[in-house]
JSON list of C-alpha atoms in Angstrom, two decimals:
[
{"chain": "A", "resi": 231, "resn": "UNK", "atom": "CA", "xyz": [-1.90, -30.51, -14.61]},
{"chain": "A", "resi": 232, "resn": "UNK", "atom": "CA", "xyz": [-3.43, -27.05, -14.93]},
{"chain": "A", "resi": 233, "resn": "UNK", "atom": "CA", "xyz": [-2.16, -24.52, -12.42]},
{"chain": "A", "resi": 234, "resn": "UNK", "atom": "CA", "xyz": [-3.83, -21.37, -11.17]},
{"chain": "A", "resi": 235, "resn": "UNK", "atom": "CA", "xyz": [-1.11, -19.33, -9.49]},
{"chain": "A", "resi": 236, "resn": "UNK", "atom": "CA", "xyz": [-1.21, -15.62, -8.82]},
{"chain": "A", "resi": 237, "resn": "UNK", "atom": "CA", "xyz": [1.43, -13.38, -7.32]},
{"chain": "A", "resi": 238, "resn": "UNK", "atom": "CA", "xyz": [0.68, -10.69, -4.75]},
{"chain": "A", "resi": 239, "resn": "UNK", "atom": "CA", "xyz": [3.63, -8.30, -4.46]},
{"chain": "A", "resi": 240, "resn": "UNK", "atom": "CA", "xyz": [4.53, -4.74, -3.56]},
{"chain": "A", "resi": 241, "resn": "UNK", "atom": "CA", "xyz": [7.81, -3.35, -4.87]},
{"chain": "A", "resi": 242, "resn": "UNK", "atom": "CA", "xyz": [9.59, -0.01, -4.99]},
{"chain": "A", "resi": 243, "resn": "UNK", "atom": "CA", "xyz": [10.87, 1.94, -8.00]},
{"chain": "A", "resi": 244, "resn": "UNK", "atom": "CA", "xyz": [13.79, -0.50, -8.39]},
{"chain": "A", "resi": 245, "resn": "UNK", "atom": "CA", "xyz": [11.63, -3.61, -7.89]},
{"chain": "A", "resi": 246, "resn": "UNK", "atom": "CA", "xyz": [12.81, -3.89, -4.28]},
{"chain": "A", "resi": 247, "resn": "UNK", "atom": "CA", "xyz": [10.63, -6.04, -2.02]},
{"chain": "A", "resi": 248, "resn": "UNK", "atom": "CA", "xyz": [12.54, -6.20, 1.24]},
{"chain": "A", "resi": 249, "resn": "UNK", "atom": "CA", "xyz": [15.17, -4.59, 3.42]},
{"chain": "A", "resi": 250, "resn": "UNK", "atom": "CA", "xyz": [16.66, -6.11, 6.60]},
{"chain": "A", "resi": 251, "resn": "UNK", "atom": "CA", "xyz": [14.04, -8.90, 6.54]},
{"chain": "A", "resi": 252, "resn": "UNK", "atom": "CA", "xyz": [11.16, -6.41, 6.64]},
{"chain": "A", "resi": 253, "resn": "UNK", "atom": "CA", "xyz": [8.97, -4.51, 4.24]},
{"chain": "A", "resi": 254, "resn": "UNK", "atom": "CA", "xyz": [10.29, -0.93, 4.47]},
{"chain": "A", "resi": 255, "resn": "UNK", "atom": "CA", "xyz": [7.02, 0.86, 3.70]},
{"chain": "A", "resi": 256, "resn": "UNK", "atom": "CA", "xyz": [3.63, 1.04, 5.34]},
{"chain": "A", "resi": 257, "resn": "UNK", "atom": "CA", "xyz": [0.74, 1.35, 2.90]},
{"chain": "A", "resi": 258, "resn": "UNK", "atom": "CA", "xyz": [-2.52, 0.45, 4.69]},
{"chain": "A", "resi": 259, "resn": "UNK", "atom": "CA", "xyz": [-4.47, 0.33, 1.43]},
{"chain": "A", "resi": 260, "resn": "UNK", "atom": "CA", "xyz": [-2.00, -2.24, 0.06]},
{"chain": "A", "resi": 261, "resn": "UNK", "atom": "CA", "xyz": [-2.53, -4.45, 3.12]},
{"chain": "A", "resi": 262, "resn": "UNK", "atom": "CA", "xyz": [-6.29, -4.05, 2.78]},
{"chain": "A", "resi": 263, "resn": "UNK", "atom": "CA", "xyz": [-6.08, -5.13, -0.87]},
{"chain": "A", "resi": 264, "resn": "UNK", "atom": "CA", "xyz": [-3.89, -8.10, 0.06]},
{"chain": "A", "resi": 265, "resn": "UNK", "atom": "CA", "xyz": [-6.43, -9.22, 2.64]},
{"chain": "A", "resi": 266, "resn": "UNK", "atom": "CA", "xyz": [-9.39, -8.70, 0.30]},
{"chain": "A", "resi": 267, "resn": "UNK", "atom": "CA", "xyz": [-7.87, -10.81, -2.50]},
{"chain": "A", "resi": 268, "resn": "UNK", "atom": "CA", "xyz": [-6.38, -13.61, -0.39]},
{"chain": "A", "resi": 269, "resn": "UNK", "atom": "CA", "xyz": [-8.96, -14.24, 2.34]},
{"chain": "A", "resi": 270, "resn": "UNK", "atom": "CA", "xyz": [-10.02, -17.91, 2.43]},
{"chain": "A", "resi": 271, "resn": "UNK", "atom": "CA", "xyz": [-7.33, -18.77, -0.11]},
{"chain": "A", "resi": 272, "resn": "UNK", "atom": "CA", "xyz": [-4.05, -20.70, -0.05]},
{"chain": "A", "resi": 273, "resn": "UNK", "atom": "CA", "xyz": [-0.92, -18.55, 0.21]},
{"chain": "A", "resi": 274, "resn": "UNK", "atom": "CA", "xyz": [2.58, -19.90, -0.43]},
{"chain": "A", "resi": 275, "resn": "UNK", "atom": "CA", "xyz": [5.69, -18.32, 1.06]},
{"chain": "A", "resi": 276, "resn": "UNK", "atom": "CA", "xyz": [9.31, -19.05, 1.85]},
{"chain": "A", "resi": 277, "resn": "UNK", "atom": "CA", "xyz": [10.95, -19.07, 5.29]},
{"chain": "A", "resi": 278, "resn": "UNK", "atom": "CA", "xyz": [11.89, -15.38, 5.59]},
{"chain": "A", "resi": 279, "resn": "UNK", "atom": "CA", "xyz": [8.46, -14.21, 4.47]},
{"chain": "A", "resi": 280, "resn": "UNK", "atom": "CA", "xyz": [6.83, -16.51, 7.02]},
{"chain": "A", "resi": 281, "resn": "UNK", "atom": "CA", "xyz": [9.24, -15.35, 9.75]},
{"chain": "A", "resi": 282, "resn": "UNK", "atom": "CA", "xyz": [8.50, -11.68, 9.03]},
{"chain": "A", "resi": 283, "resn": "UNK", "atom": "CA", "xyz": [4.73, -12.32, 9.17]},
{"chain": "A", "resi": 284, "resn": "UNK", "atom": "CA", "xyz": [5.14, -14.03, 12.56]},
{"chain": "A", "resi": 285, "resn": "UNK", "atom": "CA", "xyz": [7.36, -11.16, 13.75]},
{"chain": "A", "resi": 286, "resn": "UNK", "atom": "CA", "xyz": [4.93, -8.46, 12.58]},
{"chain": "A", "resi": 287, "resn": "UNK", "atom": "CA", "xyz": [1.59, -10.12, 13.43]},
{"chain": "A", "resi": 288, "resn": "UNK", "atom": "CA", "xyz": [2.48, -12.74, 16.03]},
{"chain": "A", "resi": 289, "resn": "UNK", "atom": "CA", "xyz": [0.85, -15.51, 14.00]},
{"chain": "A", "resi": 290, "resn": "UNK", "atom": "CA", "xyz": [0.28, -16.68, 10.41]},
{"chain": "A", "resi": 291, "resn": "UNK", "atom": "CA", "xyz": [-2.20, -14.69, 8.34]},
{"chain": "A", "resi": 292, "resn": "UNK", "atom": "CA", "xyz": [-5.67, -15.65, 9.56]},
{"chain": "A", "resi": 293, "resn": "UNK", "atom": "CA", "xyz": [-8.45, -17.18, 7.45]},
{"chain": "A", "resi": 294, "resn": "UNK", "atom": "CA", "xyz": [-5.95, -18.49, 4.91]},
{"chain": "A", "resi": 295, "resn": "UNK", "atom": "CA", "xyz": [-4.00, -21.69, 4.49]},
{"chain": "A", "resi": 296, "resn": "UNK", "atom": "CA", "xyz": [-0.38, -20.58, 5.00]},
{"chain": "A", "resi": 297, "resn": "UNK", "atom": "CA", "xyz": [1.92, -22.92, 3.05]},
{"chain": "A", "resi": 298, "resn": "UNK", "atom": "CA", "xyz": [5.58, -22.50, 3.95]},
{"chain": "A", "resi": 299, "resn": "UNK", "atom": "CA", "xyz": [8.28, -23.83, 1.63]},
{"chain": "A", "resi": 300, "resn": "UNK", "atom": "CA", "xyz": [11.38, -24.39, 3.73]},
{"chain": "A", "resi": 301, "resn": "UNK", "atom": "CA", "xyz": [14.24, -26.79, 4.15]},
{"chain": "A", "resi": 302, "resn": "UNK", "atom": "CA", "xyz": [15.37, -25.14, 7.41]},
{"chain": "A", "resi": 303, "resn": "UNK", "atom": "CA", "xyz": [12.17, -25.13, 9.50]},
{"chain": "A", "resi": 304, "resn": "UNK", "atom": "CA", "xyz": [11.61, -28.48, 11.20]},
{"chain": "A", "resi": 305, "resn": "UNK", "atom": "CA", "xyz": [7.94, -28.02, 12.08]},
{"chain": "A", "resi": 306, "resn": "UNK", "atom": "CA", "xyz": [5.30, -25.31, 12.37]},
{"chain": "A", "resi": 307, "resn": "UNK", "atom": "CA", "xyz": [3.15, -25.18, 15.50]},
{"chain": "A", "resi": 308, "resn": "UNK", "atom": "CA", "xyz": [0.35, -23.01, 14.14]},
{"chain": "A", "resi": 309, "resn": "UNK", "atom": "CA", "xyz": [-3.09, -23.87, 12.83]},
{"chain": "A", "resi": 310, "resn": "UNK", "atom": "CA", "xyz": [-3.84, -23.34, 9.14]},
{"chain": "A", "resi": 311, "resn": "UNK", "atom": "CA", "xyz": [-0.23, -23.99, 8.14]},
{"chain": "A", "resi": 312, "resn": "UNK", "atom": "CA", "xyz": [1.41, -26.60, 5.98]},
{"chain": "A", "resi": 313, "resn": "UNK", "atom": "CA", "xyz": [5.16, -27.09, 5.77]},
{"chain": "A", "resi": 314, "resn": "UNK", "atom": "CA", "xyz": [6.55, -28.35, 2.46]},
{"chain": "A", "resi": 315, "resn": "UNK", "atom": "CA", "xyz": [10.16, -28.74, 1.33]},
{"chain": "A", "resi": 316, "resn": "UNK", "atom": "CA", "xyz": [10.12, -28.07, -2.41]},
{"chain": "A", "resi": 317, "resn": "UNK", "atom": "CA", "xyz": [8.39, -26.22, -5.21]},
{"chain": "A", "resi": 318, "resn": "UNK", "atom": "CA", "xyz": [7.48, -29.59, -6.70]},
{"chain": "A", "resi": 319, "resn": "UNK", "atom": "CA", "xyz": [5.57, -30.55, -3.54]},
{"chain": "A", "resi": 320, "resn": "UNK", "atom": "CA", "xyz": [3.57, -27.31, -3.78]},
{"chain": "A", "resi": 321, "resn": "UNK", "atom": "CA", "xyz": [2.81, -27.92, -7.46]},
{"chain": "A", "resi": 322, "resn": "UNK", "atom": "CA", "xyz": [1.56, -31.39, -6.62]},
{"chain": "A", "resi": 323, "resn": "UNK", "atom": "CA", "xyz": [-0.46, -30.58, -3.51]},
{"chain": "A", "resi": 324, "resn": "UNK", "atom": "CA", "xyz": [-1.75, -27.04, -4.21]},
{"chain": "A", "resi": 325, "resn": "UNK", "atom": "CA", "xyz": [-2.35, -26.38, -7.93]},
{"chain": "A", "resi": 326, "resn": "UNK", "atom": "CA", "xyz": [-4.19, -23.15, -7.06]},
{"chain": "A", "resi": 327, "resn": "UNK", "atom": "CA", "xyz": [-2.59, -20.57, -4.74]},
{"chain": "A", "resi": 328, "resn": "UNK", "atom": "CA", "xyz": [-1.25, -17.07, -4.20]},
{"chain": "A", "resi": 329, "resn": "UNK", "atom": "CA", "xyz": [2.54, -16.81, -4.24]},
{"chain": "A", "resi": 330, "resn": "UNK", "atom": "CA", "xyz": [3.64, -14.44, -1.47]},
{"chain": "A", "resi": 331, "resn": "UNK", "atom": "CA", "xyz": [7.42, -14.45, -1.79]},
{"chain": "A", "resi": 332, "resn": "UNK", "atom": "CA", "xyz": [10.19, -14.03, -1.34]},
{"chain": "A", "resi": 333, "resn": "UNK", "atom": "CA", "xyz": [12.31, -13.51, -4.38]},
{"chain": "A", "resi": 334, "resn": "UNK", "atom": "CA", "xyz": [13.35, -17.16, -4.78]},
{"chain": "A", "resi": 335, "resn": "UNK", "atom": "CA", "xyz": [9.74, -18.42, -4.76]},
{"chain": "A", "resi": 336, "resn": "UNK", "atom": "CA", "xyz": [8.65, -15.70, -7.19]},
{"chain": "A", "resi": 337, "resn": "UNK", "atom": "CA", "xyz": [11.35, -16.98, -9.57]},
{"chain": "A", "resi": 338, "resn": "UNK", "atom": "CA", "xyz": [10.45, -20.63, -9.01]},
{"chain": "A", "resi": 339, "resn": "UNK", "atom": "CA", "xyz": [6.74, -20.16, -9.67]},
{"chain": "A", "resi": 340, "resn": "UNK", "atom": "CA", "xyz": [6.89, -17.52, -12.43]},
{"chain": "A", "resi": 341, "resn": "UNK", "atom": "CA", "xyz": [6.48, -20.12, -15.24]},
{"chain": "A", "resi": 342, "resn": "UNK", "atom": "CA", "xyz": [3.19, -21.23, -13.63]},
{"chain": "A", "resi": 343, "resn": "UNK", "atom": "CA", "xyz": [1.79, -17.80, -12.75]},
{"chain": "A", "resi": 344, "resn": "UNK", "atom": "CA", "xyz": [-1.19, -16.42, -14.69]},
{"chain": "A", "resi": 345, "resn": "UNK", "atom": "CA", "xyz": [-1.58, -13.05, -12.96]},
{"chain": "A", "resi": 346, "resn": "UNK", "atom": "CA", "xyz": [0.55, -10.63, -10.97]},
{"chain": "A", "resi": 347, "resn": "UNK", "atom": "CA", "xyz": [-1.18, -8.22, -8.59]},
{"chain": "A", "resi": 348, "resn": "UNK", "atom": "CA", "xyz": [1.45, -5.56, -8.00]},
{"chain": "A", "resi": 349, "resn": "UNK", "atom": "CA", "xyz": [1.62, -2.47, -5.86]},
{"chain": "A", "resi": 350, "resn": "UNK", "atom": "CA", "xyz": [4.22, -0.35, -7.64]},
{"chain": "A", "resi": 351, "resn": "UNK", "atom": "CA", "xyz": [5.69, 2.24, -5.29]},
{"chain": "A", "resi": 352, "resn": "UNK", "atom": "CA", "xyz": [7.28, 5.34, -6.82]},
{"chain": "A", "resi": 353, "resn": "UNK", "atom": "CA", "xyz": [10.01, 5.75, -4.17]},
{"chain": "A", "resi": 354, "resn": "UNK", "atom": "CA", "xyz": [13.34, 3.85, -3.88]},
{"chain": "A", "resi": 355, "resn": "UNK", "atom": "CA", "xyz": [13.67, 2.20, -0.46]},
{"chain": "A", "resi": 356, "resn": "UNK", "atom": "CA", "xyz": [17.22, 0.89, -1.04]},
{"chain": "A", "resi": 357, "resn": "UNK", "atom": "CA", "xyz": [16.07, -2.71, -0.73]},
{"chain": "A", "resi": 358, "resn": "UNK", "atom": "CA", "xyz": [18.34, -5.74, -0.66]},
{"chain": "A", "resi": 359, "resn": "UNK", "atom": "CA", "xyz": [15.83, -8.25, -2.09]},
{"chain": "A", "resi": 360, "resn": "UNK", "atom": "CA", "xyz": [14.12, -7.79, -5.44]},
{"chain": "A", "resi": 361, "resn": "UNK", "atom": "CA", "xyz": [11.15, -8.97, -7.47]},
{"chain": "A", "resi": 362, "resn": "UNK", "atom": "CA", "xyz": [12.41, -10.73, -10.62]},
{"chain": "A", "resi": 363, "resn": "UNK", "atom": "CA", "xyz": [12.30, -9.00, -13.97]},
{"chain": "A", "resi": 364, "resn": "UNK", "atom": "CA", "xyz": [9.53, -10.33, -16.16]},
{"chain": "A", "resi": 365, "resn": "UNK", "atom": "CA", "xyz": [9.45, -10.48, -19.93]},
{"chain": "A", "resi": 366, "resn": "UNK", "atom": "CA", "xyz": [6.78, -7.87, -20.67]},
{"chain": "A", "resi": 367, "resn": "UNK", "atom": "CA", "xyz": [6.15, -9.47, -24.07]},
{"chain": "A", "resi": 368, "resn": "UNK", "atom": "CA", "xyz": [4.43, -12.28, -22.12]},
{"chain": "A", "resi": 369, "resn": "UNK", "atom": "CA", "xyz": [2.22, -9.97, -20.04]},
{"chain": "A", "resi": 370, "resn": "UNK", "atom": "CA", "xyz": [-0.38, -7.26, -20.49]},
{"chain": "A", "resi": 371, "resn": "UNK", "atom": "CA", "xyz": [-1.79, -4.76, -18.02]},
{"chain": "A", "resi": 372, "resn": "UNK", "atom": "CA", "xyz": [-5.43, -5.61, -17.35]},
{"chain": "A", "resi": 373, "resn": "UNK", "atom": "CA", "xyz": [-6.06, -3.18, -14.48]},
{"chain": "A", "resi": 374, "resn": "UNK", "atom": "CA", "xyz": [-4.32, -0.05, -13.25]},
{"chain": "A", "resi": 375, "resn": "UNK", "atom": "CA", "xyz": [-5.30, 2.32, -10.46]},
{"chain": "A", "resi": 376, "resn": "UNK", "atom": "CA", "xyz": [-3.13, 5.33, -9.63]},
{"chain": "A", "resi": 377, "resn": "UNK", "atom": "CA", "xyz": [-2.84, 6.31, -5.97]},
{"chain": "A", "resi": 378, "resn": "UNK", "atom": "CA", "xyz": [-0.76, 8.91, -4.10]},
{"chain": "A", "resi": 379, "resn": "UNK", "atom": "CA", "xyz": [2.85, 7.71, -4.44]},
{"chain": "A", "resi": 380, "resn": "UNK", "atom": "CA", "xyz": [2.02, 4.25, -5.78]},
{"chain": "A", "resi": 381, "resn": "UNK", "atom": "CA", "xyz": [-0.33, 2.38, -8.08]},
{"chain": "A", "resi": 382, "resn": "UNK", "atom": "CA", "xyz": [-2.10, -0.95, -8.16]},
{"chain": "A", "resi": 383, "resn": "UNK", "atom": "CA", "xyz": [-1.39, -2.84, -11.38]},
{"chain": "A", "resi": 384, "resn": "UNK", "atom": "CA", "xyz": [-2.68, -6.23, -12.47]},
{"chain": "A", "resi": 385, "resn": "UNK", "atom": "CA", "xyz": [-0.69, -8.07, -15.12]},
{"chain": "A", "resi": 386, "resn": "UNK", "atom": "CA", "xyz": [-2.18, -11.03, -16.96]},
{"chain": "A", "resi": 387, "resn": "UNK", "atom": "CA", "xyz": [-0.21, -13.54, -18.96]},
{"chain": "A", "resi": 388, "resn": "UNK", "atom": "CA", "xyz": [-0.88, -13.23, -22.69]}
]
């Protein structure tokens, strides 16, 4: 089966993506970009990412199908959500999606990912969770836009 997976991620200077179950920075333009790219799409996330979205926004991200991969959640009582147990189930049911994290899911889906849309933040936020290292021989930068204190970079698999 052909897969069309993309990663949407923001990470700090040490590839940190989370601290104390939250995102330790606030970059409105990053959130705007996330919304712009993922609206009306399928997004796949693990339990902690889903929990932090609920905590921050009070509900799943609107106008998207929120797919949660979890063995600990028994059911999800929100519209536009699907609860799956394994990576294999996602591969079977949703061959095209955005991978939203966390670190474990980024690792699991990396072999199937064609593009990474990264917000690379220049500061170190002393994170506890990290985006996996990627073999840069397999990727090329196809877009780059410098901002104040961060940049948007799109990596495409070679």
